[in-house]
Tab-separated table of C-alpha atoms in Angstrom:
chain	number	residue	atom	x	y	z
H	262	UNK	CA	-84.108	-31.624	-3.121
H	263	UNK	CA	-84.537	-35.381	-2.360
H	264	UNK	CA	-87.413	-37.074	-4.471
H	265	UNK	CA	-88.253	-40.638	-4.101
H	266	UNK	CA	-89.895	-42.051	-7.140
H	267	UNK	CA	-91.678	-45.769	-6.850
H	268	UNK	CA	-92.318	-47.936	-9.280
H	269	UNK	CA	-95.948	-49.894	-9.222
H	270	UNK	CA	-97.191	-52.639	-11.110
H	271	UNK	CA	-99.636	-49.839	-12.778
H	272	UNK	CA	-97.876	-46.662	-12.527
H	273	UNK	CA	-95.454	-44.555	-10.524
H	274	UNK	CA	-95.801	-42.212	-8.072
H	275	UNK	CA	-93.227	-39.222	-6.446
H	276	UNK	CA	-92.735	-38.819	-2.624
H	277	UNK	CA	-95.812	-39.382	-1.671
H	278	UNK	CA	-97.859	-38.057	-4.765
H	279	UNK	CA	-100.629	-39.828	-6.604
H	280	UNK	CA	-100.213	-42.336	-9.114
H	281	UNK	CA	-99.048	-41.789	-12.784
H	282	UNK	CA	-99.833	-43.556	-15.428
H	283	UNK	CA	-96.989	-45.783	-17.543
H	284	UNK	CA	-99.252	-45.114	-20.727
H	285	UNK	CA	-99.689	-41.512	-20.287
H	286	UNK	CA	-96.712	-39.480	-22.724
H	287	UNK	CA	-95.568	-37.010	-20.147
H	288	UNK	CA	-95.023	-39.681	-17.828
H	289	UNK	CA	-93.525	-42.056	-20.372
H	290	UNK	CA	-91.134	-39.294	-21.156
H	291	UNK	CA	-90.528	-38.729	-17.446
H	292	UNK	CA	-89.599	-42.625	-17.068
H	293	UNK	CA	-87.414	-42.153	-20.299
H	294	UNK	CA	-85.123	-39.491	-18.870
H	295	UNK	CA	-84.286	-41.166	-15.726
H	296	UNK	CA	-83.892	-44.398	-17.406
H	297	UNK	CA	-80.928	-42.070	-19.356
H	298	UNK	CA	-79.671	-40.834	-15.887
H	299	UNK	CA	-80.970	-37.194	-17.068
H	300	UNK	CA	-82.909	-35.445	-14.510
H	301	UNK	CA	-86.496	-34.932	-16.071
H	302	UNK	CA	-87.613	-31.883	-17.384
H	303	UNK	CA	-90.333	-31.421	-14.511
H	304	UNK	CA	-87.921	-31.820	-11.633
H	305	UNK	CA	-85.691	-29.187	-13.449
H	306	UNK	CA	-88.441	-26.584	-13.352
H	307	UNK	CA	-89.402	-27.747	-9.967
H	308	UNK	CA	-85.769	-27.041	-7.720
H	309	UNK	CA	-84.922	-24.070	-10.461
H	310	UNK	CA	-81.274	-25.340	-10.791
H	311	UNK	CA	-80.697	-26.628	-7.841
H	312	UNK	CA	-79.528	-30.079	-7.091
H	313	UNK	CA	-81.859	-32.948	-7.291
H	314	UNK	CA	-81.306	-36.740	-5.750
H	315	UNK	CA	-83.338	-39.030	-6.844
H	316	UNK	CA	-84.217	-42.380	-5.162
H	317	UNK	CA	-86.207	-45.367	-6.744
H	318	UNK	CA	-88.276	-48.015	-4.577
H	319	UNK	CA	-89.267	-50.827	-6.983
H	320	UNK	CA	-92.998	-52.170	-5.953
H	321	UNK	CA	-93.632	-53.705	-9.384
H	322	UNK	CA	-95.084	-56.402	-7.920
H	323	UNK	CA	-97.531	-54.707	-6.314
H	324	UNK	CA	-100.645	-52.355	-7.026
H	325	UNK	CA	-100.481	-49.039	-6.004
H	326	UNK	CA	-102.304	-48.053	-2.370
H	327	UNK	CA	-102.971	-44.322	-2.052
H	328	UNK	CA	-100.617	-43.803	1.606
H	329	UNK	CA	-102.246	-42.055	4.088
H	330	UNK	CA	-102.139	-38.568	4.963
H	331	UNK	CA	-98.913	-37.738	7.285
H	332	UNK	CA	-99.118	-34.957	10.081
H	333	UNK	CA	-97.438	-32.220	8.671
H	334	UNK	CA	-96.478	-29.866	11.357
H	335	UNK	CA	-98.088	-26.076	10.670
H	336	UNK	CA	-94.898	-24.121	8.929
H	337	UNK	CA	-96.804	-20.643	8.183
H	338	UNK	CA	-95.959	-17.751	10.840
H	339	UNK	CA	-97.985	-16.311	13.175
H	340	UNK	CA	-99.018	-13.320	14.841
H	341	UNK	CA	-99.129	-12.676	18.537
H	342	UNK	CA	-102.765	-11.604	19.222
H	343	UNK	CA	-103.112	-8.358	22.234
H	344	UNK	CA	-99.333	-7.244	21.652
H	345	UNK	CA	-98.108	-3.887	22.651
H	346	UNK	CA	-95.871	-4.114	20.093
H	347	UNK	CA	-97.423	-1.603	17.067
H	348	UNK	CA	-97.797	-3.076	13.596
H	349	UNK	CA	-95.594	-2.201	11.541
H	350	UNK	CA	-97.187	-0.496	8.395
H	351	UNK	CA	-94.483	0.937	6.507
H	352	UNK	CA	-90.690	-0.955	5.267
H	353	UNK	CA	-88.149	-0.282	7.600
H	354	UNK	CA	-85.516	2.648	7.430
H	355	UNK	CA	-82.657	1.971	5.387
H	356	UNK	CA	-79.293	2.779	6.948
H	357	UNK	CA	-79.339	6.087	4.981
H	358	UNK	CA	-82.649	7.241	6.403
H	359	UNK	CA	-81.637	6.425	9.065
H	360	UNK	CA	-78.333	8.482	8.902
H	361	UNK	CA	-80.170	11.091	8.244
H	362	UNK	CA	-82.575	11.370	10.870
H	363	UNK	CA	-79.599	11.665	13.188
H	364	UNK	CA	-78.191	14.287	10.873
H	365	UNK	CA	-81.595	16.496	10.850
H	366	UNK	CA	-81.776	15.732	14.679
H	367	UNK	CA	-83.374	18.612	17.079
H	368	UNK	CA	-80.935	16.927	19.222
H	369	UNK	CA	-78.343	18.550	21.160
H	370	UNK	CA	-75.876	16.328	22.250
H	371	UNK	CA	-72.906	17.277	24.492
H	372	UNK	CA	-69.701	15.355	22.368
H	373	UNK	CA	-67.945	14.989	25.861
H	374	UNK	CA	-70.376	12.771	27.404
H	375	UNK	CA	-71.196	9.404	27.215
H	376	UNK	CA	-73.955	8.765	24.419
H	377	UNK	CA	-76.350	6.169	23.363
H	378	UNK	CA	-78.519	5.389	20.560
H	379	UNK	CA	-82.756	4.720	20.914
H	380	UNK	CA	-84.576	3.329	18.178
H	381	UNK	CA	-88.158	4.635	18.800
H	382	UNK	CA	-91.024	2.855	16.844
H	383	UNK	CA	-93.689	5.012	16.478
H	384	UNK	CA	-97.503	4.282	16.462
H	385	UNK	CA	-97.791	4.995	13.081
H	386	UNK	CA	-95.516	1.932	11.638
H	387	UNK	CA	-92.427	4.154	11.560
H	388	UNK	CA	-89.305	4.328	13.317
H	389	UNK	CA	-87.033	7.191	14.309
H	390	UNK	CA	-83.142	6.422	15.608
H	391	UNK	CA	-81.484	9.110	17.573
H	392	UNK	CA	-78.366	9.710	19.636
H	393	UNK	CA	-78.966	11.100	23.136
H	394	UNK	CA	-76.995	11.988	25.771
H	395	UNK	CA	-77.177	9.619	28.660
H	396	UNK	CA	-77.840	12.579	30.653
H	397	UNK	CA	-80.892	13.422	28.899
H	398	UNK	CA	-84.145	12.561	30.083
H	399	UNK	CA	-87.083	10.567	28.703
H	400	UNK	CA	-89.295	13.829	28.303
H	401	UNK	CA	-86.190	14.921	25.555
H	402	UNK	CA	-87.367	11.266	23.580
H	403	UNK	CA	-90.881	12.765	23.818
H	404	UNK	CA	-89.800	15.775	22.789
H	405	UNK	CA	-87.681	15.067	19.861
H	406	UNK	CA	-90.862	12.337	18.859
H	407	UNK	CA	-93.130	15.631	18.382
H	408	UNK	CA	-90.205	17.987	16.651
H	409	UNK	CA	-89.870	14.650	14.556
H	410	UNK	CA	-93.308	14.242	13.969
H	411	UNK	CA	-94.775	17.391	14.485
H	412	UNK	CA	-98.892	15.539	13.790
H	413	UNK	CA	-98.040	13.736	17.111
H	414	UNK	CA	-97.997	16.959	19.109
H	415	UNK	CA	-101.874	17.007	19.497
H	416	UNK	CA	-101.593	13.111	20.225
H	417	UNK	CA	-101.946	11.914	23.336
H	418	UNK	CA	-99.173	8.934	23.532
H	419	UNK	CA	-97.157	7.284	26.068
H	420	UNK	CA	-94.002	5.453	25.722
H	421	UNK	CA	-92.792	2.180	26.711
H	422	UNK	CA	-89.880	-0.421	26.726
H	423	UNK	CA	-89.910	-3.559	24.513
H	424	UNK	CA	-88.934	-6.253	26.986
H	425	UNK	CA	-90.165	-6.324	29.545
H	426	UNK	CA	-92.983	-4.365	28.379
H	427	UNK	CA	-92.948	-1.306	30.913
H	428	UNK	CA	-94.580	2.126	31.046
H	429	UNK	CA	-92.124	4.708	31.289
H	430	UNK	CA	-94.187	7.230	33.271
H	431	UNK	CA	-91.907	9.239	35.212
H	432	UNK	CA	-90.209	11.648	32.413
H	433	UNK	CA	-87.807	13.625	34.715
H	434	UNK	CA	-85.491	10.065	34.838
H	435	UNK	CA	-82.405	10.114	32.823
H	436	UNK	CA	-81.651	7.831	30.131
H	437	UNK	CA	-79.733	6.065	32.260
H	438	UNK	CA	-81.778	5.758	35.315
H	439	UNK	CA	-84.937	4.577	33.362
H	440	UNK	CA	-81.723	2.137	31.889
H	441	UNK	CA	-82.667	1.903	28.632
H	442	UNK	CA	-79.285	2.754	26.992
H	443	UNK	CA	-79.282	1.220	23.922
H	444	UNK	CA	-82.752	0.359	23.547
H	445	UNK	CA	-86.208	0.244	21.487
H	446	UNK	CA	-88.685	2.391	22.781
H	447	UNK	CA	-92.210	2.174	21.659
H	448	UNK	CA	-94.510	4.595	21.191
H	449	UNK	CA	-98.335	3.906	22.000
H	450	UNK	CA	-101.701	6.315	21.780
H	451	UNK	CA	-103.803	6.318	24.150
């Protein structure tokens, strides 16, 4: 962490903090360990072990001005607003639950054919991964989605493909045709 401490005719101030009193004890005490070469107590607890490099400006001549307020760019995260991706309500699958929804897979799949895996996020926060066939078609991902989930089977839902978001309306297409080999399928009610 870099810290830049500056010394004013009536106090100091860090960074860009407010000014601190030379007569108060906690600062004096501050002023004392750095005049050691210790790092102070407060910076300690502040970068929890880490390393800490501290710069001095001398302004001792000077009274201390207040500086103005920087921009600070926003550095929160956001959340795209109309998405047809579904929020995510529940932690994700850890590899073992996930191992073992392709173990309990309704599933057939033919070992001497080529295979691929869909990870299929379901409306309800959850995700299911299964192998298919690339052979099979996208009426067996509905299918295994209600043998999964047997509430869904009542549930009007349709599924679609992450990017570019894409209905995928015609169920009789193979994996392969529909190409999404490999590939996140969400599921969305209606």
């Amino acid at each position: 962490v870099q810290i830049l401490l500056k010394l004013w005719r009536n106090g100091f101030s860090l960074d860009d903090g407010e000014l601190r009193s030379y007569s108060d004890p906690t600062n004096a005490q501050f002023l004392e360990s750095v005049k050691k070469g210790e790092i102070p107590v407060e910076l300690q607890r502040l970068v929890h072990g880490g390393q800490v490099n501290l710069d001095m400006e001398d302004h001792q001549e000077q009274e201390y001005v207040k500086p103005r307020l920087r921009f600070k760019a926003f550095s929160g995260e956001g959340q795209k607003l109309g998405s047809l991706t579904p929020e995510i309500v529940s932690t994700p699958s850890s590899p073992e639950e996930e191992e073992k929804s392709i173990l309990n897979a309704p599933v057939l799949i033919d070992d001497s054919m080529p295979a691929t895996k869909i990870q299929i996020r379901l409306a309800d926060g959850s995700r299911l991964i299964q192998r298919f066939n690339q052979t099979h078609r996208i009426k067996d991902i509905r299918d295994f989605i209600i043998q999964s989930r047997p509430a869904f089977a009542t549930t009007d839902f349709v599924l679609v493909t992450t990017f570019p978001n894409k209905e995928l309306t015609d169920e009789s297409l193979t994996l392969q045709e529909a190409d999404i080999l490999n590939t996140v399928i969400l599921q969305q009610l209606k």
